[in-house]
Amino acid sequence: MIGQVVSHYKILEKLGEGGTGVVYKALDEKLNRVVALKVFHDQPFTNEKQKAFLTTEAQAAAALNHPNIRTIYEIDETDNCLFMSMAFVDGVSLKNKLRDGPLDPETAVSIAYQMADGLETAHRRGIVHRNLNSANILITERGLVKILNFGLASPSAETGAIVQSASINPTDYLSPEQLRNEQVDQRTDIWSWGIAFYEMLTGKLPFKGEPVKDLSEAILNATPPRASEINLEVPVELDRIIARALAKPQPDRYQNIGEALSDLRYTGISRGAAGQTDDFPAKSSQPAIAVLAFEDMSPAKDQEYFCDGIAEEIINDLGQVGGLRVASRTSSFAYKGSREDIRTIGKKLGVRSVLEGSVRRTDNRIRITSQLIDVADGYHLWTEQYDRELEDVFAIQEEIAHSIAQALKIELTDDEKQAIEQVPTFSIEAYDFYLRGRRFFYRHTRKYTHHTIAMFSQAIEKDPRYARAYAGKADCHSYLFWYFGGSAADLEQAEKDSQTALRLDPTLSEAHAARGLALSLSKQFAEAEKEFEKAIGLNSDLFEAYYFYARACFVQGKYEKAKDLYLRASRVNPADYQSPALLAFLYKTMDQEEKMLPVLHKAREKVEQHLALNPDDSRAIYLGADVLIRLGEKQKAMEYVKRLAATERDEPYLLYGVACLYSLIGKPDEAVFYLTKSVEGGFAHRQYLEKDSDFESIREHPGYIRLIRDLKMRE
């Protein structure tokens, strides 16, 4: 078929052939881009029901937006030829990579980690691969893993149901339930993931047998030798992970791939991302960037909010690029004003490159200077200066994002280009008010939250179709309700504003996260989870989505899910101090204190780093005190407690924190006193209070019992 045209795809060369079709490298003549084109065999898709099944599968897989999953563009049929176009990935299959023997443990962990990260996103969407094997894993020259062939399970001839057979997945990778022709779920993919992990570490498959009948018998009944017995370089902790992934009864296996990800983190083995080896590393070995706060070079030095906003908008634009990891705003801006070397900052953030810049604004003119720096050697990868009219600010941001992608050799998809080129508002005045609001958005005090609402409201007045302003305003009203004793009217406004944001822009991840937060606070948890999932699907680097999703799961008692979400939050925001602290407290609630100690030390490190740059952050002071108490450093913790109690007398959530601290150090009367003041100030979240392990020491205190009773009566 070389040289032929299928629909608008000109076939260039054959890439490979499998049980369901042939894959070609092809040119999309409409969009002038190279794609991978799969042309399906006539079998097993012989009738409309089977084709409809495949189309449904492919549509679901096409909705997956993750850097470790190959993107599906379209599925169609022309002249009785059924085909699917996908992103072309230049790389080598894991199967071919293993022909030279086993991989070193660090490389194997990096690949296994990225595979699991991609699977987790698919499984959260209810999509199971069912066909995972070494031939379906592609590795680029940069070490980025791509899972191929999601949505290509084979339908049966009569019903269109999935057939699990050796013709679909190599028998070596089939799970016991597939061999028995039983129902499959995400645990089937976990089994295949375990097989691949074992093969990477040993260069061998765990189960052997000829003919196929003997191999099937081995899969069903045999216990393979440990990977560390075959390859002495394999750490024994990886044996445990593989053994659990390959548990034959499904209930004994990892119940979700997030559990395997968590266990991989705790091995402390590098995953190849900027040399990080701690519990909260960068996500993978793919390109990763941090955008630092831009410096204000304006004559009056009064444009800090505008400089911060420019940097944040660039972060948002780069967040649309699937092949790029972007450090969160909170992580990057933690180094605002820092004198540390750029390379040091980049390494701390787990990124390979750092964008820094400056802004000079005079009347209606702006000058933006930016430079992209390689963390490894400190050299400039790209630099540019823009002298434009103020109204061109969005075009400048777009050009910077495109230039960065080009400098990092990332080919943008059409969807990514469209997302980057989307203008958030056509009103410069609205944009200015929005940026003024964002400056105070992260201060997390009642006064600043009200000020932020005022700024966002003025932005909306200037542009009633400004979706981001509505999403930000929704978050502010949720914060008032959750942290600052706001009324039911705040929660109603949060729901209303988040709905408006989604109506204006259904693709805005921040709007879905804002909607999820508002719904979770009104205890509409099922709908909230859907919104959080949508937010993560649209932007897998959105810290707030993971963080507030975790809080919602905690309130419901879904501790395992909350744990995984806190870990994911820490991965997208390595500088965050809240997620490791709350994860440590969660381990206490789960009676997993053996896991709590290393996370407490990590939380202490993050808190101290944050307070060094933000010494007046009350929440960091509170969580730092809590962490110190649990580490047995009560004297230092008490300094934090007194500082907090003296300076924050009217913030309900911080009074709640002071109550937690007094409870932990064995002062029940003081704990009840501050808890009462917190409730009187507006903290009314009984479910959260009852599940908080900090209050174990005062559960029988008459004042605590009275508070719980009063809160129940209010509901």
Tab-separated table of N, CA and C in Angstrom, residues 630-678:
chain	number	residue	atom	x	y	z
A	630	ARG	N	4.464	15.724	65.993
A	630	ARG	CA	4.467	14.290	65.667
A	630	ARG	C	5.879	13.730	65.593
A	631	LEU	N	6.843	14.610	65.351
A	631	LEU	CA	8.241	14.179	65.344
A	631	LEU	C	8.866	14.248	66.732
A	632	GLY	N	8.075	14.651	67.730
A	632	GLY	CA	8.549	14.684	69.106
A	632	GLY	C	9.268	15.954	69.501
A	633	GLU	N	9.262	16.974	68.643
A	633	GLU	CA	9.953	18.231	68.945
A	633	GLU	C	8.940	19.244	69.479
A	634	LYS	N	8.421	18.977	70.685
A	634	LYS	CA	7.312	19.768	71.217
A	634	LYS	C	7.719	21.192	71.589
A	635	GLN	N	8.955	21.373	72.044
A	635	GLN	CA	9.371	22.717	72.450
A	635	GLN	C	9.374	23.670	71.252
A	636	LYS	N	9.945	23.219	70.154
A	636	LYS	CA	9.954	24.060	68.962
A	636	LYS	C	8.538	24.233	68.420
A	637	ALA	N	7.749	23.172	68.525
A	637	ALA	CA	6.369	23.245	68.045
A	637	ALA	C	5.580	24.286	68.829
A	638	MET	N	5.823	24.366	70.143
A	638	MET	CA	5.082	25.317	70.974
A	638	MET	C	5.390	26.766	70.582
A	639	GLU	N	6.590	27.014	70.097
A	639	GLU	CA	6.905	28.361	69.612
A	639	GLU	C	5.998	28.712	68.433
A	640	TYR	N	5.775	27.730	67.568
A	640	TYR	CA	4.874	27.926	66.431
A	640	TYR	C	3.438	28.133	66.918
A	641	VAL	N	3.033	27.318	67.906
A	641	VAL	CA	1.656	27.388	68.409
A	641	VAL	C	1.371	28.771	68.980
A	642	LYS	N	2.276	29.260	69.825
A	642	LYS	CA	2.076	30.577	70.448
A	642	LYS	C	2.054	31.688	69.398
A	643	ARG	N	2.924	31.552	68.427
A	643	ARG	CA	2.976	32.544	67.345
A	643	ARG	C	1.663	32.570	66.568
A	644	LEU	N	1.123	31.399	66.347
A	644	LEU	CA	-0.125	31.288	65.599
A	644	LEU	C	-1.291	31.818	66.415
A	645	ALA	N	-1.356	31.422	67.684
A	645	ALA	CA	-2.472	31.844	68.539
A	645	ALA	C	-2.474	33.347	68.761
A	646	ALA	N	-1.294	33.964	68.759
A	646	ALA	CA	-1.201	35.402	69.027
A	646	ALA	C	-1.547	36.250	67.812
A	647	THR	N	-1.326	35.714	66.622
A	647	THR	CA	-1.490	36.546	65.424
A	647	THR	C	-2.763	36.265	64.649
A	648	GLU	N	-3.359	35.102	64.819
A	648	GLU	CA	-4.532	34.735	64.022
A	648	GLU	C	-5.702	34.426	64.949
A	649	ARG	N	-6.402	35.461	65.386
A	649	ARG	CA	-7.472	35.281	66.369
A	649	ARG	C	-8.860	35.173	65.735
A	650	ASP	N	-8.981	35.479	64.454
A	650	ASP	CA	-10.322	35.536	63.888
A	650	ASP	C	-10.518	34.650	62.669
A	651	GLU	N	-9.528	33.812	62.330
A	651	GLU	CA	-9.675	32.933	61.180
A	651	GLU	C	-10.081	31.547	61.665
A	652	PRO	N	-11.298	31.095	61.378
A	652	PRO	CA	-11.799	29.825	61.926
A	652	PRO	C	-10.913	28.625	61.623
A	653	TYR	N	-10.394	28.545	60.371
A	653	TYR	CA	-9.626	27.344	60.041
A	653	TYR	C	-8.287	27.319	60.765
A	654	LEU	N	-7.722	28.503	61.078
A	654	LEU	CA	-6.475	28.530	61.827
A	654	LEU	C	-6.713	28.304	63.316
A	655	LEU	N	-7.838	28.782	63.831
A	655	LEU	CA	-8.211	28.455	65.209
A	655	LEU	C	-8.411	26.949	65.345
A	656	TYR	N	-8.979	26.359	64.312
A	656	TYR	CA	-9.121	24.899	64.266
A	656	TYR	C	-7.738	24.247	64.346
A	657	GLY	N	-6.783	24.804	63.597
A	657	GLY	CA	-5.432	24.264	63.623
A	657	GLY	C	-4.788	24.372	64.991
A	658	VAL	N	-4.992	25.504	65.660
A	658	VAL	CA	-4.451	25.669	67.017
A	658	VAL	C	-5.061	24.625	67.948
A	659	ALA	N	-6.363	24.356	67.784
A	659	ALA	CA	-7.026	23.324	68.595
A	659	ALA	C	-6.385	21.965	68.360
A	660	CYS	N	-6.088	21.652	67.102
A	660	CYS	CA	-5.416	20.386	66.781
A	660	CYS	C	-4.090	20.278	67.522
A	661	LEU	N	-3.340	21.348	67.495
A	661	LEU	CA	-2.011	21.333	68.099
A	661	LEU	C	-2.077	21.126	69.607
A	662	TYR	N	-2.990	21.818	70.279
A	662	TYR	CA	-3.121	21.639	71.725
A	662	TYR	C	-3.597	20.224	72.056
A	663	SER	N	-4.433	19.668	71.207
A	663	SER	CA	-4.877	18.292	71.433
A	663	SER	C	-3.703	17.327	71.335
A	664	LEU	N	-2.833	17.553	70.365
A	664	LEU	CA	-1.698	16.662	70.148
A	664	LEU	C	-0.678	16.723	71.279
A	665	ILE	N	-0.528	17.895	71.905
A	665	ILE	CA	0.472	17.997	72.978
A	665	ILE	C	-0.132	17.716	74.348
A	666	GLY	N	-1.372	17.244	74.373
A	666	GLY	CA	-1.979	16.815	75.630
A	666	GLY	C	-2.559	17.914	76.477
A	667	LYS	N	-3.090	18.948	75.859
A	667	LYS	CA	-3.760	20.027	76.596
A	667	LYS	C	-5.210	20.104	76.128
A	668	PRO	N	-6.059	19.202	76.657
A	668	PRO	CA	-7.431	19.084	76.145
A	668	PRO	C	-8.292	20.324	76.354
A	669	ASP	N	-8.152	20.983	77.507
A	669	ASP	CA	-8.991	22.164	77.754
A	669	ASP	C	-8.692	23.273	76.744
A	670	GLU	N	-7.394	23.505	76.486
A	670	GLU	CA	-7.026	24.516	75.496
A	670	GLU	C	-7.510	24.108	74.105
A	671	ALA	N	-7.418	22.797	73.821
A	671	ALA	CA	-7.868	22.307	72.514
A	671	ALA	C	-9.354	22.577	72.314
A	672	VAL	N	-10.159	22.258	73.328
A	672	VAL	CA	-11.604	22.481	73.229
A	672	VAL	C	-11.911	23.974	73.152
A	673	PHE	N	-11.152	24.782	73.885
A	673	PHE	CA	-11.369	26.234	73.864
A	673	PHE	C	-11.213	26.783	72.443
A	674	TYR	N	-10.099	26.431	71.787
A	674	TYR	CA	-9.867	26.965	70.444
A	674	TYR	C	-10.781	26.312	69.410
A	675	LEU	N	-11.130	25.050	69.627
A	675	LEU	CA	-12.063	24.401	68.709
A	675	LEU	C	-13.436	25.068	68.795
A	676	THR	N	-13.839	25.410	70.008
A	676	THR	CA	-15.115	26.115	70.193
A	676	THR	C	-15.093	27.465	69.491
A	677	LYS	N	-13.987	28.197	69.633
A	677	LYS	CA	-13.877	29.491	68.960
A	677	LYS	C	-13.912	29.321	67.441
A	678	SER	N	-13.313	28.232	66.955
A	678	SER	CA	-13.336	27.969	65.517
A	678	SER	C	-14.757	27.738	65.025
